mmCIF file of N, CA and C in Angstrom:
data_model
loop_
_atom_site.group_PDB
_atom_site.id
_atom_site.type_symbol
_atom_site.label_atom_id
_atom_site.label_comp_id
_atom_site.label_asym_id
_atom_site.label_seq_id
_atom_site.Cartn_x
_atom_site.Cartn_y
_atom_site.Cartn_z
ATOM 1 N N UNK A 5 -59.143 -0.071 -3.121
ATOM 2 C CA UNK A 5 -59.103 1.230 -3.806
ATOM 3 C C UNK A 5 -58.984 2.144 -2.766
ATOM 4 N N UNK A 6 -58.380 3.398 -2.955
ATOM 5 C CA UNK A 6 -57.935 4.740 -2.567
ATOM 6 C C UNK A 6 -58.890 5.781 -2.160
ATOM 7 N N UNK A 7 -58.371 6.287 -1.274
ATOM 8 C CA UNK A 7 -59.147 7.671 -0.806
ATOM 9 C C UNK A 7 -59.441 8.726 -1.982
ATOM 10 N N UNK A 8 -58.241 8.860 -2.668
ATOM 11 C CA UNK A 8 -57.759 9.902 -3.542
ATOM 12 C C UNK A 8 -57.930 9.631 -4.931
ATOM 13 N N UNK A 9 -59.366 10.576 -5.733
ATOM 14 C CA UNK A 9 -59.475 10.310 -6.745
ATOM 15 C C UNK A 9 -58.286 10.319 -8.495
ATOM 16 N N UNK A 10 -58.704 9.674 -8.852
ATOM 17 C CA UNK A 10 -57.775 9.550 -9.899
ATOM 18 C C UNK A 10 -58.325 10.629 -11.043
ATOM 19 N N UNK A 11 -57.146 11.693 -11.526
ATOM 20 C CA UNK A 11 -57.963 12.644 -12.418
ATOM 21 C C UNK A 11 -57.466 12.272 -13.675
ATOM 22 N N UNK A 12 -57.920 13.325 -14.726
ATOM 23 C CA UNK A 12 -57.265 13.535 -16.002
ATOM 24 C C UNK A 12 -55.890 13.653 -15.973
ATOM 25 N N UNK A 13 -55.132 12.983 -16.927
ATOM 26 C CA UNK A 13 -53.702 13.374 -17.003
ATOM 27 C C UNK A 13 -52.672 12.674 -15.697
ATOM 28 N N UNK A 14 -53.235 11.729 -15.127
ATOM 29 C CA UNK A 14 -52.635 11.026 -14.174
ATOM 30 C C UNK A 14 -52.214 9.683 -15.083
ATOM 31 N N UNK A 15 -51.262 9.439 -14.269
ATOM 32 C CA UNK A 15 -50.057 8.441 -15.237
ATOM 33 C C UNK A 15 -50.539 6.599 -14.449
ATOM 34 N N UNK A 16 -50.642 5.884 -15.332
ATOM 35 C CA UNK A 16 -50.790 4.309 -14.522
ATOM 36 C C UNK A 16 -49.448 3.693 -15.181
ATOM 37 N N UNK A 17 -49.179 2.999 -14.707
ATOM 38 C CA UNK A 17 -47.954 1.922 -14.709
ATOM 39 C C UNK A 17 -49.209 0.322 -15.595
ATOM 40 N N UNK A 18 -48.799 0.021 -16.503
ATOM 41 C CA UNK A 18 -49.587 -1.165 -16.731
ATOM 42 C C UNK A 18 -48.116 -2.485 -17.184
ATOM 43 N N UNK A 19 -48.478 -3.448 -16.641
ATOM 44 C CA UNK A 19 -47.019 -4.508 -16.104
ATOM 45 C C UNK A 19 -47.869 -5.762 -16.952
ATOM 46 N N UNK A 20 -49.160 -5.832 -17.460
ATOM 47 C CA UNK A 20 -49.609 -7.195 -17.633
ATOM 48 C C UNK A 20 -50.262 -7.036 -19.000
ATOM 49 N N UNK A 21 -51.735 -7.626 -18.876
ATOM 50 C CA UNK A 21 -52.516 -7.817 -19.739
ATOM 51 C C UNK A 21 -53.320 -6.399 -20.039
ATOM 52 N N UNK A 22 -52.695 -4.949 -19.590
ATOM 53 C CA UNK A 22 -53.205 -3.661 -19.877
ATOM 54 C C UNK A 22 -52.224 -3.390 -20.784
ATOM 55 N N UNK A 23 -50.935 -3.856 -20.559
ATOM 56 C CA UNK A 23 -49.587 -3.389 -22.080
ATOM 57 C C UNK A 23 -50.301 -3.387 -22.853
ATOM 58 N N UNK A 24 -49.871 -2.261 -24.024
ATOM 59 C CA UNK A 24 -50.294 -1.993 -25.259
ATOM 60 C C UNK A 24 -49.394 -3.552 -26.315
ATOM 61 N N UNK A 25 -50.828 -3.931 -26.929
ATOM 62 C CA UNK A 25 -50.286 -5.327 -27.719
ATOM 63 C C UNK A 25 -50.305 -6.700 -26.746
ATOM 64 N N UNK A 26 -50.889 -6.818 -25.665
ATOM 65 C CA UNK A 26 -50.750 -7.640 -25.080
ATOM 66 C C UNK A 26 -51.475 -8.903 -24.946
ATOM 67 N N UNK A 27 -51.384 -10.058 -25.166
ATOM 68 C CA UNK A 27 -52.449 -11.470 -25.168
ATOM 69 C C UNK A 27 -53.411 -10.990 -24.424
ATOM 70 N N UNK A 28 -54.535 -11.579 -24.264
ATOM 71 C CA UNK A 28 -55.318 -10.906 -23.375
ATOM 72 C C UNK A 28 -55.793 -9.747 -22.799
ATOM 73 N N UNK A 29 -55.785 -8.815 -23.710
ATOM 74 C CA UNK A 29 -55.827 -7.647 -22.983
ATOM 75 C C UNK A 29 -57.259 -7.328 -23.806
ATOM 76 N N UNK A 30 -58.272 -7.073 -22.667
ATOM 77 C CA UNK A 30 -59.329 -6.877 -23.010
ATOM 78 C C UNK A 30 -60.392 -6.071 -23.927
ATOM 79 N N UNK A 31 -60.865 -6.346 -25.303
ATOM 80 C CA UNK A 31 -61.193 -5.593 -26.094
ATOM 81 C C UNK A 31 -62.573 -4.521 -25.501
ATOM 82 N N UNK A 32 -62.851 -4.829 -24.260
ATOM 83 C CA UNK A 32 -64.026 -3.683 -24.021
ATOM 84 C C UNK A 32 -63.529 -2.347 -23.475
ATOM 85 N N UNK A 33 -62.133 -2.670 -23.657
ATOM 86 C CA UNK A 33 -61.621 -1.047 -22.587
ATOM 87 C C UNK A 33 -60.323 -0.661 -23.894
ATOM 88 N N UNK A 34 -61.235 0.751 -24.141
ATOM 89 C CA UNK A 34 -60.599 1.263 -25.620
ATOM 90 C C UNK A 34 -59.673 2.222 -24.595
ATOM 91 N N UNK A 35 -58.852 1.706 -24.120
ATOM 92 C CA UNK A 35 -57.431 2.014 -24.126
ATOM 93 C C UNK A 35 -56.596 3.402 -24.798
ATOM 94 N N UNK A 36 -56.454 2.570 -25.949
ATOM 95 C CA UNK A 36 -56.212 3.696 -27.286
ATOM 96 C C UNK A 36 -56.869 4.892 -27.411
ATOM 97 N N UNK A 37 -58.365 4.604 -26.630
ATOM 98 C CA UNK A 37 -58.655 6.456 -27.135
ATOM 99 C C UNK A 37 -59.305 7.012 -25.812
ATOM 100 N N UNK A 38 -58.395 6.162 -24.686
ATOM 101 C CA UNK A 38 -59.352 6.892 -23.318
ATOM 102 C C UNK A 38 -57.772 7.524 -22.699
ATOM 103 N N UNK A 39 -56.977 7.225 -23.475
ATOM 104 C CA UNK A 39 -55.117 7.555 -22.712
ATOM 105 C C UNK A 39 -54.439 7.601 -24.025
ATOM 106 N N UNK A 40 -52.863 7.776 -23.381
ATOM 107 C CA UNK A 40 -52.185 7.893 -24.429
ATOM 108 C C UNK A 40 -50.751 6.687 -23.589
ATOM 109 N N UNK A 41 -50.510 5.533 -24.719
ATOM 110 C CA UNK A 41 -49.631 4.378 -23.971
ATOM 111 C C UNK A 41 -47.744 5.405 -24.561
ATOM 112 N N UNK A 42 -47.419 5.466 -23.487
ATOM 113 C CA UNK A 42 -45.971 6.187 -23.784
ATOM 114 C C UNK A 42 -44.929 5.334 -23.133
ATOM 115 N N UNK A 43 -43.736 5.906 -22.282
ATOM 116 C CA UNK A 43 -42.314 4.913 -23.021
ATOM 117 C C UNK A 43 -42.333 3.612 -21.657
ATOM 118 N N UNK A 44 -41.654 2.590 -21.783
ATOM 119 C CA UNK A 44 -41.300 1.841 -20.539
ATOM 120 C C UNK A 44 -40.868 2.654 -19.204
ATOM 121 N N UNK A 45 -41.185 1.885 -18.369
ATOM 122 C CA UNK A 45 -40.613 2.198 -17.109
ATOM 123 C C UNK A 45 -40.292 1.336 -16.125
ATOM 124 N N UNK A 46 -40.279 1.629 -14.845
ATOM 125 C CA UNK A 46 -39.682 0.528 -14.146
ATOM 126 C C UNK A 46 -40.003 0.782 -12.657
ATOM 127 N N UNK A 47 -40.509 0.103 -11.962
ATOM 128 C CA UNK A 47 -41.096 0.051 -10.581
ATOM 129 C C UNK A 47 -40.843 -1.047 -9.447
ATOM 130 N N UNK A 48 -40.660 -0.898 -8.514
ATOM 131 C CA UNK A 48 -39.962 -2.137 -7.576
ATOM 132 C C UNK A 48 -41.682 -2.518 -6.880
ATOM 133 N N UNK A 49 -41.588 -3.766 -6.895
ATOM 134 C CA UNK A 49 -42.366 -4.783 -6.668
ATOM 135 C C UNK A 49 -41.444 -6.361 -6.199
ATOM 136 N N UNK A 50 -42.661 -7.216 -6.265
ATOM 137 C CA UNK A 50 -42.455 -8.700 -6.630
ATOM 138 C C UNK A 50 -43.313 -8.850 -7.432
ATOM 139 N N UNK A 51 -43.365 -9.564 -9.145
ATOM 140 C CA UNK A 51 -44.170 -10.163 -10.307
ATOM 141 C C UNK A 51 -44.094 -11.444 -9.775
ATOM 142 N N UNK A 52 -45.355 -11.883 -10.086
ATOM 143 C CA UNK A 52 -45.358 -13.516 -10.056
ATOM 144 C C UNK A 52 -46.752 -13.916 -10.812
ATOM 145 N N UNK A 53 -46.889 -14.789 -11.836
ATOM 146 C CA UNK A 53 -47.245 -15.597 -12.606
ATOM 147 C C UNK A 53 -48.549 -16.013 -12.221
ATOM 148 N N UNK A 54 -49.550 -15.436 -12.195
ATOM 149 C CA UNK A 54 -50.723 -15.942 -11.659
ATOM 150 C C UNK A 54 -51.583 -17.064 -12.885
ATOM 151 N N UNK A 55 -50.884 -17.292 -13.612
ATOM 152 C CA UNK A 55 -51.482 -18.853 -14.424
ATOM 153 C C UNK A 55 -52.313 -17.981 -15.775
ATOM 154 N N UNK A 56 -51.876 -17.036 -16.509
ATOM 155 C CA UNK A 56 -51.728 -16.609 -17.505
ATOM 156 C C UNK A 56 -51.999 -15.436 -17.341
ATOM 157 N N UNK A 57 -51.554 -14.524 -16.618
ATOM 158 C CA UNK A 57 -51.981 -12.839 -15.620
ATOM 159 C C UNK A 57 -51.055 -12.882 -14.848
ATOM 160 N N UNK A 58 -50.284 -11.604 -14.597
ATOM 161 C CA UNK A 58 -49.767 -11.455 -13.370
ATOM 162 C C UNK A 58 -50.051 -10.740 -12.638
ATOM 163 N N UNK A 59 -49.405 -10.680 -11.317
ATOM 164 C CA UNK A 59 -49.999 -9.657 -10.235
ATOM 165 C C UNK A 59 -48.462 -9.268 -9.392
ATOM 166 N N UNK A 60 -48.601 -8.186 -8.956
ATOM 167 C CA UNK A 60 -47.312 -7.270 -8.091
ATOM 168 C C UNK A 60 -47.672 -7.443 -6.598
ATOM 169 N N UNK A 61 -46.921 -7.869 -5.809
ATOM 170 C CA UNK A 61 -46.610 -7.711 -4.333
ATOM 171 C C UNK A 61 -45.790 -6.748 -4.277
ATOM 172 N N UNK A 62 -45.931 -6.630 -2.819
ATOM 173 C CA UNK A 62 -44.875 -6.199 -1.962
ATOM 174 C C UNK A 62 -43.454 -6.679 -2.433
ATOM 175 N N UNK A 63 -42.505 -5.932 -2.721
ATOM 176 C CA UNK A 63 -40.742 -6.694 -3.019
ATOM 177 C C UNK A 63 -39.995 -5.716 -3.634
ATOM 178 N N UNK A 64 -38.629 -5.874 -3.492
ATOM 179 C CA UNK A 64 -38.029 -5.253 -4.156
ATOM 180 C C UNK A 64 -37.665 -5.663 -5.348
ATOM 181 N N UNK A 65 -37.746 -5.920 -6.397
ATOM 182 C CA UNK A 65 -37.091 -6.716 -7.409
ATOM 183 C C UNK A 65 -37.566 -5.165 -8.519
ATOM 184 N N UNK A 66 -36.695 -4.958 -9.483
ATOM 185 C CA UNK A 66 -36.833 -3.684 -10.359
ATOM 186 C C UNK A 66 -37.795 -4.777 -11.402
ATOM 187 N N UNK A 67 -39.150 -4.049 -11.202
ATOM 188 C CA UNK A 67 -39.969 -4.753 -12.344
ATOM 189 C C UNK A 67 -40.163 -3.529 -13.572
ATOM 190 N N UNK A 68 -40.807 -4.395 -15.055
ATOM 191 C CA UNK A 68 -41.122 -3.604 -16.041
ATOM 192 C C UNK A 68 -42.293 -3.097 -16.367
ATOM 193 N N UNK A 69 -42.611 -1.992 -16.839
ATOM 194 C CA UNK A 69 -44.417 -1.506 -16.799
ATOM 195 C C UNK A 69 -44.147 -0.632 -18.167
ATOM 196 N N UNK A 70 -45.234 -0.268 -18.360
ATOM 197 C CA UNK A 70 -44.775 0.827 -19.720
ATOM 198 C C UNK A 70 -46.312 1.874 -19.248
ATOM 199 N N UNK A 71 -45.970 3.209 -18.805
ATOM 200 C CA UNK A 71 -46.457 3.998 -18.776
ATOM 201 C C UNK A 71 -48.272 4.285 -19.676
ATOM 202 N N UNK A 72 -49.388 5.064 -19.192
ATOM 203 C CA UNK A 72 -50.228 5.348 -19.965
ATOM 204 C C UNK A 72 -50.891 6.348 -19.196
ATOM 205 N N UNK A 73 -51.014 7.506 -20.104
ATOM 206 C CA UNK A 73 -51.478 8.763 -19.493
ATOM 207 C C UNK A 73 -52.639 8.641 -19.822
ATOM 208 N N UNK A 74 -54.013 9.214 -18.797
ATOM 209 C CA UNK A 74 -55.403 9.087 -18.624
ATOM 210 C C UNK A 74 -55.830 10.390 -19.148
ATOM 211 N N UNK A 75 -56.864 10.146 -20.674
ATOM 212 C CA UNK A 75 -57.272 11.671 -21.023
ATOM 213 C C UNK A 75 -58.899 11.752 -20.521
ATOM 214 N N UNK A 76 -59.453 10.185 -20.467
ATOM 215 C CA UNK A 76 -60.777 9.791 -20.140
ATOM 216 C C UNK A 76 -61.264 9.599 -19.713
ATOM 217 N N UNK A 77 -61.752 10.227 -18.109
ATOM 218 C CA UNK A 77 -61.795 9.132 -17.109
ATOM 219 C C UNK A 77 -62.948 8.273 -16.862
ATOM 220 N N UNK A 78 -64.062 8.488 -17.877
ATOM 221 C CA UNK A 78 -65.287 7.651 -17.887
ATOM 222 C C UNK A 78 -64.784 6.199 -18.084
ATOM 223 N N UNK A 79 -63.257 6.030 -18.057
ATOM 224 C CA UNK A 79 -62.845 4.715 -18.549
ATOM 225 C C UNK A 79 -62.796 3.684 -17.284
ATOM 226 N N UNK A 80 -62.436 4.550 -16.048
ATOM 227 C CA UNK A 80 -62.547 4.193 -14.862
ATOM 228 C C UNK A 80 -62.711 2.896 -14.191
ATOM 229 N N UNK A 81 -64.211 3.101 -14.020
ATOM 230 C CA UNK A 81 -65.314 2.501 -13.591
ATOM 231 C C UNK A 81 -64.834 0.983 -14.718
ATOM 232 N N UNK A 82 -64.836 0.637 -15.823
ATOM 233 C CA UNK A 82 -64.277 -0.528 -16.560
ATOM 234 C C UNK A 82 -62.663 -0.977 -16.503
ATOM 235 N N UNK A 83 -62.114 -0.146 -16.149
ATOM 236 C CA UNK A 83 -61.123 -0.723 -15.683
ATOM 237 C C UNK A 83 -60.923 -1.400 -14.300
ATOM 238 N N UNK A 84 -61.383 -0.625 -13.002
ATOM 239 C CA UNK A 84 -61.444 -1.005 -12.006
ATOM 240 C C UNK A 84 -62.206 -2.394 -12.170
ATOM 241 N N UNK A 85 -63.479 -2.600 -12.924
ATOM 242 C CA UNK A 85 -64.534 -3.809 -13.198
ATOM 243 C C UNK A 85 -63.299 -5.223 -14.006
ATOM 244 N N UNK A 86 -62.418 -4.489 -14.525
ATOM 245 C CA UNK A 86 -61.460 -6.026 -15.174
ATOM 246 C C UNK A 86 -60.721 -6.379 -14.508
ATOM 247 N N UNK A 87 -60.220 -5.008 -13.425
ATOM 248 C CA UNK A 87 -59.187 -5.867 -12.419
ATOM 249 C C UNK A 87 -59.601 -6.457 -10.930
ATOM 250 N N UNK A 88 -60.981 -5.961 -10.698
ATOM 251 C CA UNK A 88 -62.391 -6.314 -10.018
ATOM 252 C C UNK A 88 -61.801 -6.002 -8.845
ATOM 253 N N UNK A 89 -61.368 -4.486 -8.923
ATOM 254 C CA UNK A 89 -61.249 -3.717 -7.836
ATOM 255 C C UNK A 89 -62.816 -3.348 -7.330
ATOM 256 N N UNK A 90 -63.339 -3.519 -5.677
ATOM 257 C CA UNK A 90 -64.724 -3.010 -5.453
ATOM 258 C C UNK A 90 -64.144 -2.116 -4.455
ATOM 259 N N UNK A 91 -65.322 -1.962 -3.748
ATOM 260 C CA UNK A 91 -65.020 -0.510 -2.793
ATOM 261 C C UNK A 91 -64.621 -0.862 -1.351
ATOM 262 N N UNK A 92 -64.496 -2.315 -0.985
ATOM 263 C CA UNK A 92 -64.034 -3.251 0.209
ATOM 264 C C UNK A 92 -63.058 -3.843 -0.679
ATOM 265 N N UNK A 93 -61.869 -3.620 0.471
ATOM 266 C CA UNK A 93 -60.435 -3.736 0.246
ATOM 267 C C UNK A 93 -60.350 -5.119 0.308
ATOM 268 N N UNK A 94 -61.573 -5.995 1.325
ATOM 269 C CA UNK A 94 -61.160 -7.357 1.797
ATOM 270 C C UNK A 94 -61.405 -8.490 0.684
ATOM 271 N N UNK A 95 -62.299 -7.742 -0.235
ATOM 272 C CA UNK A 95 -63.185 -8.405 -1.299
ATOM 273 C C UNK A 95 -62.367 -8.253 -3.061
ATOM 274 N N UNK A 96 -61.314 -7.628 -2.985
ATOM 275 C CA UNK A 96 -60.828 -6.495 -4.095
ATOM 276 C C UNK A 96 -59.697 -7.503 -4.635
ATOM 277 N N UNK A 97 -59.636 -8.654 -6.295
ATOM 278 C CA UNK A 97 -58.806 -9.194 -6.365
ATOM 279 C C UNK A 97 -57.335 -7.924 -6.896
ATOM 280 N N UNK A 98 -57.563 -6.741 -7.090
ATOM 281 C CA UNK A 98 -56.592 -6.185 -7.099
ATOM 282 C C UNK A 98 -57.158 -4.944 -6.379
ATOM 283 N N UNK A 99 -56.322 -3.917 -5.480
ATOM 284 C CA UNK A 99 -56.006 -2.581 -5.166
ATOM 285 C C UNK A 99 -55.514 -1.769 -6.238
ATOM 286 N N UNK A 100 -55.904 -0.641 -6.636
ATOM 287 C CA UNK A 100 -55.771 0.634 -6.987
ATOM 288 C C UNK A 100 -54.740 1.436 -6.035
ATOM 289 N N UNK A 101 -53.806 1.566 -6.632
ATOM 290 C CA UNK A 101 -52.809 2.689 -5.257
ATOM 291 C C UNK A 101 -51.571 3.355 -6.492
ATOM 292 N N UNK A 102 -50.829 4.315 -6.046
ATOM 293 C CA UNK A 102 -50.242 5.111 -6.649
ATOM 294 C C UNK A 102 -48.550 4.450 -5.964
ATOM 295 N N UNK A 103 -47.877 4.983 -6.551
ATOM 296 C CA UNK A 103 -46.209 3.859 -6.213
ATOM 297 C C UNK A 103 -45.724 5.178 -6.845
ATOM 298 N N UNK A 104 -44.307 5.322 -6.536
ATOM 299 C CA UNK A 104 -42.986 6.117 -7.584
ATOM 300 C C UNK A 104 -42.610 4.872 -8.294
ATOM 301 N N UNK A 105 -42.250 5.955 -9.410
ATOM 302 C CA UNK A 105 -41.891 5.008 -10.966
ATOM 303 C C UNK A 105 -40.101 4.678 -10.652
ATOM 304 N N UNK A 106 -39.815 4.016 -11.254
ATOM 305 C CA UNK A 106 -38.159 4.349 -11.351
ATOM 306 C C UNK A 106 -37.693 4.313 -12.569
ATOM 307 N N UNK A 107 -36.231 4.357 -12.933
ATOM 308 C CA UNK A 107 -35.445 4.421 -13.743
ATOM 309 C C UNK A 107 -34.990 3.474 -14.110
ATOM 310 N N UNK A 108 -33.971 2.972 -15.181
ATOM 311 C CA UNK A 108 -33.572 2.169 -15.628
ATOM 312 C C UNK A 108 -32.527 1.036 -14.404
ATOM 313 N N UNK A 109 -32.018 2.117 -13.727
ATOM 314 C CA UNK A 109 -30.985 1.893 -12.351
ATOM 315 C C UNK A 109 -31.459 1.412 -11.279
ATOM 316 N N UNK A 110 -33.148 1.931 -11.274
ATOM 317 C CA UNK A 110 -33.572 1.836 -9.953
ATOM 318 C C UNK A 110 -33.854 3.015 -8.828
ATOM 319 N N UNK A 111 -33.346 4.079 -9.662
ATOM 320 C CA UNK A 111 -33.356 5.552 -8.619
ATOM 321 C C UNK A 111 -34.689 5.647 -9.227
ATOM 322 N N UNK A 112 -35.282 6.677 -8.203
ATOM 323 C CA UNK A 112 -36.815 6.931 -8.443
ATOM 324 C C UNK A 112 -37.096 8.361 -9.456
ATOM 325 N N UNK A 113 -37.366 8.412 -10.268
ATOM 326 C CA UNK A 113 -37.595 9.029 -11.571
ATOM 327 C C UNK A 113 -38.511 10.451 -11.659
ATOM 328 N N UNK A 114 -39.221 10.497 -10.044
ATOM 329 C CA UNK A 114 -40.140 11.845 -9.745
ATOM 330 C C UNK A 114 -41.249 11.536 -9.930
ATOM 331 N N UNK A 115 -41.848 10.959 -10.611
ATOM 332 C CA UNK A 115 -43.106 9.884 -11.670
ATOM 333 C C UNK A 115 -43.735 9.460 -10.337
ATOM 334 N N UNK A 116 -45.196 9.637 -9.997
ATOM 335 C CA UNK A 116 -46.162 8.641 -9.364
ATOM 336 C C UNK A 116 -46.742 8.113 -10.909
ATOM 337 N N UNK A 117 -47.168 6.950 -10.374
ATOM 338 C CA UNK A 117 -48.545 6.247 -11.040
ATOM 339 C C UNK A 117 -48.824 5.478 -10.490
ATOM 340 N N UNK A 118 -50.384 5.225 -10.829
ATOM 341 C CA UNK A 118 -51.537 4.242 -10.180
ATOM 342 C C UNK A 118 -50.758 2.758 -10.853
ATOM 343 N N UNK A 119 -50.952 1.593 -10.005
ATOM 344 C CA UNK A 119 -51.025 0.596 -10.501
ATOM 345 C C UNK A 119 -51.913 -0.415 -9.974
ATOM 346 N N UNK A 120 -52.129 -1.293 -10.212
ATOM 347 C CA UNK A 120 -52.847 -2.383 -9.927
ATOM 348 C C UNK A 120 -52.415 -3.009 -9.303
ATOM 349 N N UNK A 121 -52.351 -3.541 -8.000
ATOM 350 C CA UNK A 121 -51.509 -4.529 -7.067
ATOM 351 C C UNK A 121 -52.411 -5.109 -6.480
ATOM 352 N N UNK A 122 -51.586 -6.364 -6.925
ATOM 353 C CA UNK A 122 -52.492 -8.026 -6.627
ATOM 354 C C UNK A 122 -52.970 -8.209 -5.047
ATOM 355 N N UNK A 123 -54.271 -8.244 -4.889
ATOM 356 C CA UNK A 123 -55.009 -8.059 -2.984
ATOM 357 C C UNK A 123 -54.395 -9.784 -2.770
ATOM 358 N N UNK A 124 -53.865 -10.460 -3.233
ATOM 359 C CA UNK A 124 -54.375 -12.347 -2.639
ATOM 360 C C UNK A 124 -52.659 -12.971 -2.060
ATOM 361 N N UNK A 125 -52.753 -13.663 -1.069
ATOM 362 C CA UNK A 125 -51.843 -14.184 -0.589
ATOM 363 C C UNK A 125 -50.995 -15.003 -2.245
ATOM 364 N N UNK A 126 -49.771 -14.589 -2.501
ATOM 365 C CA UNK A 126 -48.795 -15.490 -3.839
ATOM 366 C C UNK A 126 -48.431 -16.675 -3.611
ATOM 367 N N UNK A 127 -48.179 -17.148 -2.409
ATOM 368 C CA UNK A 127 -47.727 -18.242 -1.930
ATOM 369 C C UNK A 127 -47.850 -19.525 -3.423
ATOM 370 N N UNK A 128 -46.792 -20.051 -3.268
ATOM 371 C CA UNK A 128 -46.797 -21.378 -4.864
ATOM 372 C C UNK A 128 -46.888 -20.718 -6.768
ATOM 373 N N UNK A 129 -47.365 -19.658 -6.410
ATOM 374 C CA UNK A 129 -46.986 -18.753 -7.744
ATOM 375 C C UNK A 129 -45.241 -18.363 -7.750
ATOM 376 N N UNK A 130 -45.069 -18.807 -9.187
ATOM 377 C CA UNK A 130 -43.637 -18.449 -9.834
ATOM 378 C C UNK A 130 -43.625 -17.232 -9.571
ATOM 379 N N UNK A 131 -42.787 -16.672 -10.021
ATOM 380 C CA UNK A 131 -42.019 -15.308 -10.271
ATOM 381 C C UNK A 131 -41.801 -15.007 -11.634
ATOM 382 N N UNK A 132 -41.942 -13.706 -12.006
ATOM 383 C CA UNK A 132 -42.004 -14.030 -13.368
ATOM 384 C C UNK A 132 -40.828 -13.024 -14.132
ATOM 385 N N UNK A 133 -40.027 -13.672 -14.650
ATOM 386 C CA UNK A 133 -38.740 -13.520 -14.838
ATOM 387 C C UNK A 133 -38.179 -12.282 -15.095
ATOM 388 N N UNK A 134 -37.599 -11.665 -14.067
ATOM 389 C CA UNK A 134 -36.938 -10.291 -14.644
ATOM 390 C C UNK A 134 -37.933 -9.735 -14.446
ATOM 391 N N UNK A 135 -38.915 -9.570 -13.802
ATOM 392 C CA UNK A 135 -40.112 -8.815 -13.456
ATOM 393 C C UNK A 135 -40.655 -8.124 -15.028
ATOM 394 N N UNK A 136 -40.630 -8.981 -16.000
ATOM 395 C CA UNK A 136 -40.805 -8.233 -17.482
ATOM 396 C C UNK A 136 -42.073 -9.289 -17.914
ATOM 397 N N UNK A 137 -43.450 -8.957 -17.803
ATOM 398 C CA UNK A 137 -44.287 -10.012 -18.416
ATOM 399 C C UNK A 137 -44.162 -9.903 -19.937
ATOM 400 N N UNK A 138 -44.272 -11.323 -20.559
ATOM 401 C CA UNK A 138 -43.902 -11.103 -22.112
ATOM 402 C C UNK A 138 -45.706 -10.979 -22.444
ATOM 403 N N UNK A 139 -45.702 -9.864 -23.892
ATOM 404 C CA UNK A 139 -46.580 -9.947 -24.213
ATOM 405 C C UNK A 139 -47.954 -10.785 -24.721
ATOM 406 N N UNK A 140 -46.934 -11.881 -24.882
ATOM 407 C CA UNK A 140 -47.797 -12.833 -25.848
ATOM 408 C C UNK A 140 -48.259 -14.186 -24.783
ATOM 409 N N UNK A 141 -48.165 -13.752 -23.253
ATOM 410 C CA UNK A 141 -48.498 -14.986 -22.019
ATOM 411 C C UNK A 141 -49.807 -14.519 -21.521
ATOM 412 N N UNK A 142 -49.982 -13.582 -21.840
ATOM 413 C CA UNK A 142 -51.700 -13.478 -21.405
ATOM 414 C C UNK A 142 -52.543 -14.353 -22.197
ATOM 415 N N UNK A 143 -53.800 -14.799 -21.158
ATOM 416 C CA UNK A 143 -54.893 -15.289 -21.340
ATOM 417 C C UNK A 143 -56.276 -14.499 -21.020
ATOM 418 N N UNK A 144 -56.882 -14.235 -21.600
ATOM 419 C CA UNK A 144 -57.967 -13.660 -21.065
ATOM 420 C C UNK A 144 -58.708 -14.326 -20.074
ATOM 421 N N UNK A 145 -59.358 -12.785 -19.200
ATOM 422 C CA UNK A 145 -59.055 -12.941 -17.809
ATOM 423 C C UNK A 145 -61.152 -13.088 -17.850
ATOM 424 N N UNK A 146 -61.267 -14.166 -16.951
ATOM 425 C CA UNK A 146 -62.910 -13.970 -17.000
ATOM 426 C C UNK A 146 -63.538 -13.929 -15.780
#
């Protein structure tokens, strides 16, 4: 987790199960009511296939995501719970942090967005082709 609070109007970048239209998207998260899906974006990381859902970790690959602008802060506890973000970074499956967004050429766009960053070792997990998680690839995560 981060010390900076999330605020209405903040951008998020979704790259996996939270992307609009993704298989495995959690039905209990009213993303369309709590925010607005925007345009595609890019960010620097290394995206891995964790077996039905992706994770991003430190890396220099140009990965694909979609912008989402938060309008209802009350969704945050449910989003963090879905991503298994806890108050203790040592036990969180993901961490919520802010990163710079990139344009298609890899230059910084000037925007910053929250992202759910995978918080475990990724040894043995394959890279996601072109850093772009396919919408149809997701499975409901329990």
